């Protein structure tokens, strides 16, 4: 049995958080002793496994600022993670393996006492930084340098897709010796299978007609996710569908929402305003941070999943949709290119409401295709390396290889 600590900045609700939670579950199931150390964990805004005792969670450094007057988020994240890493190495007996992600500055600190450090690169942080003026470029310069140098110090680097692997190699020019391994995220299929499906009325707290055609968008309330496309596509559908069909179409916008994050609050209100502007308010329902059980229920009750983010690093939602047997319509870029077979398990389209609406209209008016695409998606999920078994096997092998290599 190996003691493994997962070091994560903010253990909330999102694709990165779901990945590390699933990784911890995969290792625990294989007999390893796992726990989380994080700088923030809100029991009201987290995955169930981190609050029901399945995986122990320790919060340190939450008193440190997340920003300074609305700026310097990256610098503050670096400081918080250095503090958390210091806690890991100096509090009692340190673990044999630390699995960290998102912020690599903690790696040289961890290497002072941790035998094996694994870093999971969801995407180079410097590419996620919003463009700014000359002062911001100067501010980012040392941070970008440190990200590249410290990432290369990990004993093992994983990336979430071939797309991210290419971006890693193109961005980190000084890290030529690092060969990141693609470890596709998966989902906890056992939890999906055991979850009791709740009625749509209970989840929405609203009754819909029995013959409703439910479209579902799942993503955080962030502007880069381009959630507005789903609402625009809904409005466009009115031009493409017969009136008697369109009247039964509804869109559910379910997204991660943290009231501490100003953008979440603002964008949620912007989307409500857009729905009103396009005269589809009565057809759109907004859910903020639905529970895991509610999300599975939504996937069960919906007909089609709309995934709008452009250049998504991987995207866990298409996997969840495929496992639930639902077709996915996504932008033709990034990770979805690797997880969706266009024309068989869903569609990859241009970045416009019209493009999404066109494929939605096709599926709605060809209901047999919805079932065919859904079945093909689930078969592809199980056969491809997206299954939880494949994810677990690859991760556990990486842990064993690191330890055995050190012994030899």
mmCIF file of C-alpha atoms in Angstrom:
data_model
loop_
_atom_site.group_PDB
_atom_site.id
_atom_site.type_symbol
_atom_site.label_atom_id
_atom_site.label_comp_id
_atom_site.label_asym_id
_atom_site.label_seq_id
_atom_site.Cartn_x
_atom_site.Cartn_y
_atom_site.Cartn_z
ATOM 1 C CA UNK A 1 0.000 0.000 0.000
ATOM 2 C CA UNK A 2 1.334 3.421 -1.020
ATOM 3 C CA UNK A 3 0.397 6.666 0.716
ATOM 4 C CA UNK A 4 -0.700 9.182 -1.910
ATOM 5 C CA UNK A 5 -1.635 12.804 -1.260
ATOM 6 C CA UNK A 6 -3.530 14.820 -3.857
ATOM 7 C CA UNK A 7 -2.583 18.486 -3.702
ATOM 8 C CA UNK A 8 -5.182 20.683 -5.419
ATOM 9 C CA UNK A 9 -5.731 24.463 -5.161
ATOM 10 C CA UNK A 10 -9.523 24.686 -4.818
ATOM 11 C CA UNK A 11 -11.500 21.481 -4.361
ATOM 12 C CA UNK A 12 -14.784 22.726 -5.801
ATOM 13 C CA UNK A 13 -16.862 21.538 -8.753
ATOM 14 C CA UNK A 14 -15.326 21.382 -12.226
ATOM 15 C CA UNK A 15 -13.603 19.147 -14.730
ATOM 16 C CA UNK A 16 -10.196 19.417 -13.039
ATOM 17 C CA UNK A 17 -11.719 18.619 -9.656
ATOM 18 C CA UNK A 18 -13.648 15.658 -11.059
ATOM 19 C CA UNK A 19 -10.419 14.332 -12.554
ATOM 20 C CA UNK A 20 -8.450 14.380 -9.294
ATOM 21 C CA UNK A 21 -11.359 12.936 -7.319
ATOM 22 C CA UNK A 22 -11.665 10.085 -9.818
ATOM 23 C CA UNK A 23 -7.901 9.550 -9.698
ATOM 24 C CA UNK A 24 -8.067 9.295 -5.912
ATOM 25 C CA UNK A 25 -10.952 6.806 -6.156
ATOM 26 C CA UNK A 26 -9.029 4.722 -8.703
ATOM 27 C CA UNK A 27 -5.980 4.500 -6.435
ATOM 28 C CA UNK A 28 -8.039 3.830 -3.311
ATOM 29 C CA UNK A 29 -9.877 0.996 -5.038
ATOM 30 C CA UNK A 30 -6.488 -0.541 -5.797
ATOM 31 C CA UNK A 31 -5.531 -0.523 -2.117
ATOM 32 C CA UNK A 32 -3.581 2.734 -1.830
ATOM 33 C CA UNK A 33 -4.041 5.125 1.093
ATOM 34 C CA UNK A 34 -5.236 8.452 -0.378
ATOM 35 C CA UNK A 35 -6.125 11.881 0.941
ATOM 36 C CA UNK A 36 -6.510 15.470 -0.261
ATOM 37 C CA UNK A 37 -4.759 18.646 0.821
ATOM 38 C CA UNK A 38 -6.285 21.811 -0.580
ATOM 39 C CA UNK A 39 -6.370 25.548 0.061
ATOM 40 C CA UNK A 40 -10.173 25.742 -0.175
ATOM 41 C CA UNK A 41 -13.032 23.279 0.257
ATOM 42 C CA UNK A 42 -16.654 24.317 0.648
ATOM 43 C CA UNK A 43 -18.899 21.374 1.677
ATOM 44 C CA UNK A 44 -21.773 23.127 -0.106
ATOM 45 C CA UNK A 45 -19.827 23.381 -3.374
ATOM 46 C CA UNK A 46 -17.889 20.157 -3.892
ATOM 47 C CA UNK A 47 -18.157 16.577 -5.073
ATOM 48 C CA UNK A 48 -19.829 14.132 -2.701
ATOM 49 C CA UNK A 49 -16.749 11.934 -2.229
ATOM 50 C CA UNK A 50 -14.870 14.853 -0.647
ATOM 51 C CA UNK A 51 -17.485 15.538 2.020
ATOM 52 C CA UNK A 52 -18.939 12.137 2.911
ATOM 53 C CA UNK A 53 -15.676 10.723 4.250
ATOM 54 C CA UNK A 54 -14.824 8.628 1.185
ATOM 55 C CA UNK A 55 -11.617 10.626 0.761
ATOM 56 C CA UNK A 56 -10.220 12.620 3.715
ATOM 57 C CA UNK A 57 -9.709 16.326 2.991
ATOM 58 C CA UNK A 58 -7.421 18.726 4.846
ATOM 59 C CA UNK A 59 -7.740 22.469 4.211
ATOM 60 C CA UNK A 60 -4.668 24.656 4.760
ATOM 61 C CA UNK A 61 -3.859 28.252 3.874
ATOM 62 C CA UNK A 62 -7.445 29.296 3.220
ATOM 63 C CA UNK A 63 -6.687 32.477 5.165
ATOM 64 C CA UNK A 64 -4.222 33.566 2.478
ATOM 65 C CA UNK A 65 -5.713 36.012 -0.073
ATOM 66 C CA UNK A 66 -6.972 34.728 -3.448
ATOM 67 C CA UNK A 67 -6.314 38.119 -5.037
ATOM 68 C CA UNK A 68 -5.201 41.659 -4.249
ATOM 69 C CA UNK A 69 -7.831 44.251 -5.143
ATOM 70 C CA UNK A 70 -9.183 41.992 -7.873
ATOM 71 C CA UNK A 71 -5.749 41.381 -9.388
ATOM 72 C CA UNK A 72 -2.724 39.069 -9.041
ATOM 73 C CA UNK A 73 -4.801 35.872 -8.927
ATOM 74 C CA UNK A 74 -1.960 33.772 -10.346
ATOM 75 C CA UNK A 75 0.624 35.111 -7.900
ATOM 76 C CA UNK A 76 -1.717 34.507 -4.958
ATOM 77 C CA UNK A 77 -2.382 30.965 -6.204
ATOM 78 C CA UNK A 78 1.375 30.358 -6.310
ATOM 79 C CA UNK A 79 1.792 31.566 -2.721
ATOM 80 C CA UNK A 80 -1.152 29.479 -1.473
ATOM 81 C CA UNK A 81 0.174 26.332 -3.139
ATOM 82 C CA UNK A 82 3.686 26.830 -1.803
ATOM 83 C CA UNK A 83 2.155 27.084 1.658
ATOM 84 C CA UNK A 84 0.087 23.919 1.089
ATOM 85 C CA UNK A 85 3.123 22.031 -0.219
ATOM 86 C CA UNK A 86 5.096 23.097 2.867
ATOM 87 C CA UNK A 87 2.334 21.684 5.037
ATOM 88 C CA UNK A 88 2.521 18.352 3.180
ATOM 89 C CA UNK A 89 6.253 17.926 3.681
ATOM 90 C CA UNK A 90 6.504 19.194 7.274
ATOM 91 C CA UNK A 91 3.341 17.854 8.947
ATOM 92 C CA UNK A 92 4.117 14.421 10.324
ATOM 93 C CA UNK A 93 5.161 11.591 8.048
ATOM 94 C CA UNK A 94 5.088 12.814 4.425
ATOM 95 C CA UNK A 95 3.420 10.615 1.791
ATOM 96 C CA UNK A 96 5.401 8.563 -0.699
ATOM 97 C CA UNK A 97 3.618 10.103 -3.712
ATOM 98 C CA UNK A 98 2.051 13.515 -4.277
ATOM 99 C CA UNK A 99 -0.280 13.990 -7.229
ATOM 100 C CA UNK A 100 -0.643 17.704 -7.993
ATOM 101 C CA UNK A 101 -2.239 19.643 -10.822
ATOM 102 C CA UNK A 102 -3.031 23.147 -12.110
ATOM 103 C CA UNK A 103 -0.217 24.928 -10.225
ATOM 104 C CA UNK A 104 3.293 23.529 -10.676
ATOM 105 C CA UNK A 105 5.176 25.953 -8.395
ATOM 106 C CA UNK A 106 4.686 23.493 -5.522
ATOM 107 C CA UNK A 107 6.780 20.784 -7.202
ATOM 108 C CA UNK A 108 10.294 21.951 -6.142
ATOM 109 C CA UNK A 109 9.008 22.355 -2.578
ATOM 110 C CA UNK A 110 7.544 18.852 -2.597
ATOM 111 C CA UNK A 111 10.729 17.345 -3.963
ATOM 112 C CA UNK A 112 12.552 18.365 -0.787
ATOM 113 C CA UNK A 113 10.972 15.379 1.002
ATOM 114 C CA UNK A 114 8.584 13.571 -1.351
ATOM 115 C CA UNK A 115 10.103 10.606 -3.244
ATOM 116 C CA UNK A 116 7.708 10.798 -6.218
ATOM 117 C CA UNK A 117 5.795 13.781 -7.587
ATOM 118 C CA UNK A 118 3.230 13.433 -10.369
ATOM 119 C CA UNK A 119 1.899 16.494 -12.176
ATOM 120 C CA UNK A 120 -1.280 16.470 -14.250
ATOM 121 C CA UNK A 121 -1.303 19.234 -16.841
ATOM 122 C CA UNK A 122 -4.873 20.068 -17.829
ATOM 123 C CA UNK A 123 -3.463 22.877 -19.997
ATOM 124 C CA UNK A 124 -0.505 25.299 -19.722
ATOM 125 C CA UNK A 125 -1.632 28.011 -17.328
ATOM 126 C CA UNK A 126 0.092 30.764 -19.294
ATOM 127 C CA UNK A 127 -2.173 30.013 -22.256
ATOM 128 C CA UNK A 128 -5.235 30.465 -20.045
ATOM 129 C CA UNK A 129 -4.170 33.920 -18.890
ATOM 130 C CA UNK A 130 -6.246 36.697 -20.411
ATOM 131 C CA UNK A 131 -4.248 39.025 -22.701
ATOM 132 C CA UNK A 132 -3.336 42.397 -21.269
ATOM 133 C CA UNK A 133 -1.085 45.383 -21.658
ATOM 134 C CA UNK A 134 2.641 45.826 -21.208
ATOM 135 C CA UNK A 135 2.464 45.780 -17.397
ATOM 136 C CA UNK A 136 0.594 42.480 -17.350
ATOM 137 C CA UNK A 137 3.088 40.980 -19.771
ATOM 138 C CA UNK A 138 5.901 41.915 -17.394
ATOM 139 C CA UNK A 139 3.925 40.462 -14.478
ATOM 140 C CA UNK A 140 3.342 37.184 -16.320
ATOM 141 C CA UNK A 141 6.920 36.825 -17.573
ATOM 142 C CA UNK A 142 8.455 35.340 -14.377
ATOM 143 C CA UNK A 143 5.304 33.322 -13.648
ATOM 144 C CA UNK A 144 5.390 31.733 -17.100
ATOM 145 C CA UNK A 145 9.085 30.947 -16.709
ATOM 146 C CA UNK A 146 8.511 29.354 -13.308
ATOM 147 C CA UNK A 147 5.590 27.307 -14.651
ATOM 148 C CA UNK A 148 7.780 25.791 -17.350
ATOM 149 C CA UNK A 149 10.792 25.121 -15.126
ATOM 150 C CA UNK A 150 8.825 23.642 -12.215
ATOM 151 C CA UNK A 151 6.605 21.458 -14.395
ATOM 152 C CA UNK A 152 9.728 19.786 -15.772
ATOM 153 C CA UNK A 153 10.782 18.902 -12.203
ATOM 154 C CA UNK A 154 7.962 16.372 -11.737
ATOM 155 C CA UNK A 155 8.908 12.693 -11.868
ATOM 156 C CA UNK A 156 5.925 12.046 -14.128
ATOM 157 C CA UNK A 157 3.782 14.402 -16.224
ATOM 158 C CA UNK A 158 0.335 13.510 -17.505
ATOM 159 C CA UNK A 159 -1.789 15.503 -19.954
ATOM 160 C CA UNK A 160 -5.497 15.068 -20.614
ATOM 161 C CA UNK A 161 -5.495 14.773 -24.423
ATOM 162 C CA UNK A 162 -3.364 14.629 -27.542
ATOM 163 C CA UNK A 163 -4.418 18.227 -28.160
ATOM 164 C CA UNK A 164 -3.026 19.336 -24.773
ATOM 165 C CA UNK A 165 0.124 17.292 -25.407
ATOM 166 C CA UNK A 166 0.764 19.295 -28.582
ATOM 167 C CA UNK A 167 0.136 22.573 -26.749
ATOM 168 C CA UNK A 168 2.484 21.434 -23.961
ATOM 169 C CA UNK A 169 5.293 20.756 -26.421
ATOM 170 C CA UNK A 170 4.719 24.011 -28.321
ATOM 171 C CA UNK A 171 4.617 26.109 -25.148
ATOM 172 C CA UNK A 172 7.304 24.590 -22.932
ATOM 173 C CA UNK A 173 10.306 24.897 -25.248
ATOM 174 C CA UNK A 174 12.791 24.444 -22.390
ATOM 175 C CA UNK A 175 11.226 21.122 -21.385
ATOM 176 C CA UNK A 176 12.218 19.040 -24.402
ATOM 177 C CA UNK A 177 13.279 16.148 -22.172
ATOM 178 C CA UNK A 178 9.802 15.895 -20.641
ATOM 179 C CA UNK A 179 7.584 13.439 -22.464
ATOM 180 C CA UNK A 180 4.046 13.886 -21.146
ATOM 181 C CA UNK A 181 1.824 10.834 -21.207
ATOM 182 C CA UNK A 182 -1.815 11.155 -22.247
ATOM 183 C CA UNK A 183 -4.127 10.006 -19.455
ATOM 184 C CA UNK A 184 -7.662 10.569 -20.657
ATOM 185 C CA UNK A 185 -10.062 11.610 -17.898
ATOM 186 C CA UNK A 186 -12.908 9.230 -17.202
ATOM 187 C CA UNK A 187 -16.008 9.188 -15.053
ATOM 188 C CA UNK A 188 -16.935 7.126 -12.035
ATOM 189 C CA UNK A 189 -19.174 4.716 -13.936
ATOM 190 C CA UNK A 190 -19.942 2.742 -10.784
ATOM 191 C CA UNK A 191 -21.527 5.869 -9.272
ATOM 192 C CA UNK A 192 -23.486 6.456 -12.477
ATOM 193 C CA UNK A 193 -24.799 2.898 -12.406
ATOM 194 C CA UNK A 194 -25.783 2.974 -8.727
ATOM 195 C CA UNK A 195 -27.426 6.405 -8.765
ATOM 196 C CA UNK A 196 -31.180 6.370 -8.525
ATOM 197 C CA UNK A 197 -32.653 8.572 -11.240
ATOM 198 C CA UNK A 198 -34.689 11.439 -9.812
ATOM 199 C CA UNK A 199 -37.718 12.794 -11.656
ATOM 200 C CA UNK A 200 -37.119 15.868 -13.783
ATOM 201 C CA UNK A 201 -39.764 17.719 -11.751
ATOM 202 C CA UNK A 202 -37.797 17.182 -8.550
ATOM 203 C CA UNK A 203 -34.520 18.308 -10.122
ATOM 204 C CA UNK A 204 -36.006 21.420 -11.744
ATOM 205 C CA UNK A 205 -38.653 22.110 -9.121
ATOM 206 C CA UNK A 206 -40.896 22.646 -12.139
ATOM 207 C CA UNK A 207 -43.202 20.424 -14.165
ATOM 208 C CA UNK A 208 -42.598 20.047 -17.896
ATOM 209 C CA UNK A 209 -44.967 18.508 -20.458
ATOM 210 C CA UNK A 210 -44.590 14.730 -20.825
ATOM 211 C CA UNK A 211 -43.585 15.077 -24.481
ATOM 212 C CA UNK A 212 -40.845 17.635 -23.755
ATOM 213 C CA UNK A 213 -37.685 17.566 -25.841
ATOM 214 C CA UNK A 214 -34.954 18.529 -23.368
ATOM 215 C CA UNK A 215 -31.647 19.950 -24.552
ATOM 216 C CA UNK A 216 -28.927 20.042 -21.912
ATOM 217 C CA UNK A 217 -25.842 22.233 -21.509
ATOM 218 C CA UNK A 218 -23.465 21.471 -18.626
ATOM 219 C CA UNK A 219 -20.561 23.819 -17.943
ATOM 220 C CA UNK A 220 -19.267 26.397 -15.504
ATOM 221 C CA UNK A 221 -20.715 29.882 -15.770
ATOM 222 C CA UNK A 222 -17.635 31.338 -17.454
ATOM 223 C CA UNK A 223 -17.567 33.485 -20.603
ATOM 224 C CA UNK A 224 -14.863 31.363 -22.239
ATOM 225 C CA UNK A 225 -17.329 28.453 -22.235
ATOM 226 C CA UNK A 226 -19.491 30.372 -24.748
ATOM 227 C CA UNK A 227 -22.729 29.184 -23.120
ATOM 228 C CA UNK A 228 -24.583 31.901 -25.005
ATOM 229 C CA UNK A 229 -24.345 29.680 -28.111
ATOM 230 C CA UNK A 230 -26.775 27.196 -26.567
ATOM 231 C CA UNK A 231 -29.371 29.932 -26.024
ATOM 232 C CA UNK A 232 -28.790 31.339 -29.498
ATOM 233 C CA UNK A 233 -29.204 27.845 -30.979
ATOM 234 C CA UNK A 234 -32.491 27.428 -29.121
ATOM 235 C CA UNK A 235 -33.769 30.683 -30.604
ATOM 236 C CA UNK A 236 -32.606 29.653 -34.096
ATOM 237 C CA UNK A 237 -34.497 26.372 -33.801
ATOM 238 C CA UNK A 238 -37.775 28.241 -34.031
ATOM 239 C CA UNK A 239 -36.961 28.923 -37.709
ATOM 240 C CA UNK A 240 -36.064 25.293 -38.435
ATOM 241 C CA UNK A 241 -38.697 23.240 -36.632
ATOM 242 C CA UNK A 242 -42.453 22.976 -37.119
ATOM 243 C CA UNK A 243 -44.355 25.008 -34.509
ATOM 244 C CA UNK A 244 -45.923 21.923 -32.935
ATOM 245 C CA UNK A 245 -42.437 20.462 -32.388
ATOM 246 C CA UNK A 246 -40.662 23.640 -31.273
ATOM 247 C CA UNK A 247 -43.229 24.331 -28.575
ATOM 248 C CA UNK A 248 -42.031 21.179 -26.777
ATOM 249 C CA UNK A 249 -38.318 22.057 -26.884
ATOM 250 C CA UNK A 250 -36.664 23.225 -23.646
ATOM 251 C CA UNK A 251 -33.070 24.047 -22.742
ATOM 252 C CA UNK A 252 -31.553 23.370 -19.330
ATOM 253 C CA UNK A 253 -28.380 25.313 -18.522
ATOM 254 C CA UNK A 254 -26.677 23.493 -15.638
ATOM 255 C CA UNK A 255 -23.368 24.924 -14.538
ATOM 256 C CA UNK A 256 -20.812 25.198 -11.787
ATOM 257 C CA UNK A 257 -21.458 28.438 -9.910
ATOM 258 C CA UNK A 258 -19.380 29.941 -7.124
ATOM 259 C CA UNK A 259 -20.694 33.160 -5.628
ATOM 260 C CA UNK A 260 -17.135 34.092 -4.622
ATOM 261 C CA UNK A 261 -16.237 34.345 -8.311
ATOM 262 C CA UNK A 262 -17.476 37.595 -9.799
ATOM 263 C CA UNK A 263 -17.508 36.247 -13.351
ATOM 264 C CA UNK A 264 -19.854 33.389 -12.376
ATOM 265 C CA UNK A 265 -22.349 35.850 -10.941
ATOM 266 C CA UNK A 266 -22.093 38.316 -13.837
ATOM 267 C CA UNK A 267 -22.232 35.741 -16.625
ATOM 268 C CA UNK A 268 -25.223 33.970 -15.108
ATOM 269 C CA UNK A 269 -27.115 37.278 -15.169
ATOM 270 C CA UNK A 270 -25.912 37.993 -18.727
ATOM 271 C CA UNK A 271 -27.304 34.669 -19.919
ATOM 272 C CA UNK A 272 -30.643 35.336 -18.258
ATOM 273 C CA UNK A 273 -30.671 38.684 -20.063
ATOM 274 C CA UNK A 274 -29.811 37.043 -23.395
ATOM 275 C CA UNK A 275 -32.663 34.567 -23.043
ATOM 276 C CA UNK A 276 -35.021 37.475 -22.432
ATOM 277 C CA UNK A 277 -33.609 39.417 -25.401
ATOM 278 C CA UNK A 278 -34.114 36.414 -27.729
ATOM 279 C CA UNK A 279 -37.621 35.786 -26.346
ATOM 280 C CA UNK A 280 -36.887 32.271 -25.089
ATOM 281 C CA UNK A 281 -37.064 32.937 -21.352
ATOM 282 C CA UNK A 282 -39.968 30.511 -20.925
ATOM 283 C CA UNK A 283 -37.913 27.778 -22.630
ATOM 284 C CA UNK A 284 -34.660 28.094 -20.655
ATOM 285 C CA UNK A 285 -34.056 26.865 -17.112
ATOM 286 C CA UNK A 286 -30.887 27.782 -15.241
ATOM 287 C CA UNK A 287 -29.428 25.501 -12.574
ATOM 288 C CA UNK A 288 -26.470 26.548 -10.452
ATOM 289 C CA UNK A 289 -24.063 23.876 -9.227
ATOM 290 C CA UNK A 290 -26.423 20.890 -9.460
ATOM 291 C CA UNK A 291 -25.461 17.880 -7.349
ATOM 292 C CA UNK A 292 -23.880 14.807 -8.924
ATOM 293 C CA UNK A 293 -27.159 12.925 -8.545
ATOM 294 C CA UNK A 294 -29.120 15.745 -10.179
ATOM 295 C CA UNK A 295 -26.624 15.933 -13.040
ATOM 296 C CA UNK A 296 -27.033 12.223 -13.756
ATOM 297 C CA UNK A 297 -30.800 12.649 -13.661
ATOM 298 C CA UNK A 298 -30.556 15.512 -16.150
ATOM 299 C CA UNK A 299 -28.457 13.390 -18.489
ATOM 300 C CA UNK A 300 -31.007 10.613 -18.218
ATOM 301 C CA UNK A 301 -33.990 12.845 -19.027
ATOM 302 C CA UNK A 302 -32.449 14.963 -21.799
ATOM 303 C CA UNK A 303 -32.459 14.089 -25.497
ATOM 304 C CA UNK A 304 -29.305 15.874 -26.679
ATOM 305 C CA UNK A 305 -26.283 17.415 -24.941
ATOM 306 C CA UNK A 306 -24.911 20.725 -26.224
ATOM 307 C CA UNK A 307 -21.230 21.368 -25.501
ATOM 308 C CA UNK A 308 -20.221 24.888 -26.510
ATOM 309 C CA UNK A 309 -16.622 25.636 -25.332
ATOM 310 C CA UNK A 310 -14.109 26.290 -28.146
ATOM 311 C CA UNK A 311 -10.624 24.764 -27.862
ATOM 312 C CA UNK A 312 -11.564 22.844 -24.728
ATOM 313 C CA UNK A 313 -8.517 21.007 -23.384
ATOM 314 C CA UNK A 314 -10.496 17.785 -23.138
ATOM 315 C CA UNK A 315 -14.001 18.138 -21.727
ATOM 316 C CA UNK A 316 -15.558 15.623 -19.330
ATOM 317 C CA UNK A 317 -19.164 16.399 -20.298
ATOM 318 C CA UNK A 318 -19.053 14.562 -23.667
ATOM 319 C CA UNK A 319 -17.897 11.430 -21.807
ATOM 320 C CA UNK A 320 -20.741 11.710 -19.310
ATOM 321 C CA UNK A 321 -23.203 12.183 -22.169
ATOM 322 C CA UNK A 322 -21.869 9.176 -24.099
ATOM 323 C CA UNK A 323 -22.041 6.931 -21.036
ATOM 324 C CA UNK A 324 -25.628 8.086 -20.529
ATOM 325 C CA UNK A 325 -26.347 7.182 -24.151
ATOM 326 C CA UNK A 326 -26.917 10.730 -25.408
ATOM 327 C CA UNK A 327 -25.596 12.334 -28.610
ATOM 328 C CA UNK A 328 -23.357 15.380 -28.198
ATOM 329 C CA UNK A 329 -23.067 18.448 -30.399
ATOM 330 C CA UNK A 330 -19.793 20.271 -29.769
ATOM 331 C CA UNK A 331 -17.439 22.757 -31.372
ATOM 332 C CA UNK A 332 -14.999 21.237 -33.836
ATOM 333 C CA UNK A 333 -11.840 21.915 -31.808
ATOM 334 C CA UNK A 334 -9.751 20.732 -28.869
ATOM 335 C CA UNK A 335 -10.539 17.613 -26.878
ATOM 336 C CA UNK A 336 -14.007 16.888 -28.339
ATOM 337 C CA UNK A 337 -12.283 16.013 -31.625
ATOM 338 C CA UNK A 338 -10.809 13.028 -29.762
ATOM 339 C CA UNK A 339 -13.946 12.018 -27.859
ATOM 340 C CA UNK A 340 -16.717 12.529 -30.455
ATOM 341 C CA UNK A 341 -17.080 10.759 -33.789
ATOM 342 C CA UNK A 342 -18.910 13.332 -35.882
ATOM 343 C CA UNK A 343 -21.873 11.818 -37.657
ATOM 344 C CA UNK A 344 -21.847 8.709 -35.457
ATOM 345 C CA UNK A 345 -21.867 9.649 -31.760
ATOM 346 C CA UNK A 346 -22.718 13.305 -32.243
ATOM 347 C CA UNK A 347 -21.668 16.264 -34.366
ATOM 348 C CA UNK A 348 -18.676 18.611 -34.443
ATOM 349 C CA UNK A 349 -19.771 22.009 -35.749
ATOM 350 C CA UNK A 350 -18.656 25.594 -36.326
ATOM 351 C CA UNK A 351 -18.818 28.123 -33.524
ATOM 352 C CA UNK A 352 -22.225 29.690 -34.174
ATOM 353 C CA UNK A 353 -25.758 29.362 -32.932
ATOM 354 C CA UNK A 354 -26.882 28.567 -36.472
ATOM 355 C CA UNK A 355 -24.439 25.646 -36.776
ATOM 356 C CA UNK A 356 -25.551 24.129 -33.471
ATOM 357 C CA UNK A 357 -29.224 24.683 -34.351
ATOM 358 C CA UNK A 358 -28.833 22.948 -37.713
ATOM 359 C CA UNK A 359 -27.644 19.689 -36.129
ATOM 360 C CA UNK A 360 -30.135 19.966 -33.279
ATOM 361 C CA UNK A 361 -32.913 20.274 -35.842
ATOM 362 C CA UNK A 362 -31.616 17.213 -37.703
ATOM 363 C CA UNK A 363 -31.601 15.043 -34.580
ATOM 364 C CA UNK A 364 -34.949 16.285 -33.294
ATOM 365 C CA UNK A 365 -36.656 15.569 -36.589
ATOM 366 C CA UNK A 366 -34.900 12.184 -36.898
ATOM 367 C CA UNK A 367 -35.575 10.690 -33.488
ATOM 368 C CA UNK A 368 -34.201 7.277 -34.487
ATOM 369 C CA UNK A 369 -30.787 8.923 -34.949
ATOM 370 C CA UNK A 370 -30.847 10.089 -31.335
ATOM 371 C CA UNK A 371 -31.045 6.470 -30.174
ATOM 372 C CA UNK A 372 -28.495 5.263 -32.727
ATOM 373 C CA UNK A 373 -25.996 7.995 -31.850
ATOM 374 C CA UNK A 374 -26.534 7.393 -28.140
ATOM 375 C CA UNK A 375 -25.878 3.655 -28.426
ATOM 376 C CA UNK A 376 -22.793 4.240 -30.601
ATOM 377 C CA UNK A 377 -21.497 6.757 -28.056
ATOM 378 C CA UNK A 378 -21.799 4.350 -25.148
ATOM 379 C CA UNK A 379 -20.147 1.555 -27.132
ATOM 380 C CA UNK A 380 -17.307 3.902 -28.106
ATOM 381 C CA UNK A 381 -16.882 5.015 -24.481
ATOM 382 C CA UNK A 382 -16.537 1.428 -23.255
ATOM 383 C CA UNK A 383 -14.245 0.252 -26.058
ATOM 384 C CA UNK A 384 -12.018 3.341 -26.099
ATOM 385 C CA UNK A 385 -9.570 4.373 -23.366
ATOM 386 C CA UNK A 386 -12.233 6.559 -21.729
ATOM 387 C CA UNK A 387 -13.558 3.813 -19.446
ATOM 388 C CA UNK A 388 -12.899 4.099 -15.731
ATOM 389 C CA UNK A 389 -11.189 0.698 -15.813
ATOM 390 C CA UNK A 390 -8.712 1.891 -18.447
ATOM 391 C CA UNK A 391 -8.114 5.139 -16.535
ATOM 392 C CA UNK A 392 -7.569 3.251 -13.272
ATOM 393 C CA UNK A 393 -5.222 0.683 -14.826
ATOM 394 C CA UNK A 394 -3.038 3.317 -16.470
ATOM 395 C CA UNK A 395 -2.799 5.464 -13.330
ATOM 396 C CA UNK A 396 -2.058 2.580 -10.980
ATOM 397 C CA UNK A 397 0.591 1.273 -13.387
ATOM 398 C CA UNK A 398 2.266 4.705 -13.379
ATOM 399 C CA UNK A 399 2.441 4.652 -9.568
ATOM 400 C CA UNK A 400 3.848 1.123 -9.523
ATOM 401 C CA UNK A 401 6.382 1.903 -12.264
ATOM 402 C CA UNK A 402 7.674 4.962 -10.414
ATOM 403 C CA UNK A 403 8.166 3.062 -7.177
ATOM 404 C CA UNK A 404 9.692 -0.007 -8.803
ATOM 405 C CA UNK A 405 12.031 2.115 -10.902
ATOM 406 C CA UNK A 406 13.307 3.856 -7.757
ATOM 407 C CA UNK A 407 13.851 0.520 -6.005
ATOM 408 C CA UNK A 408 15.801 -0.861 -8.944
#
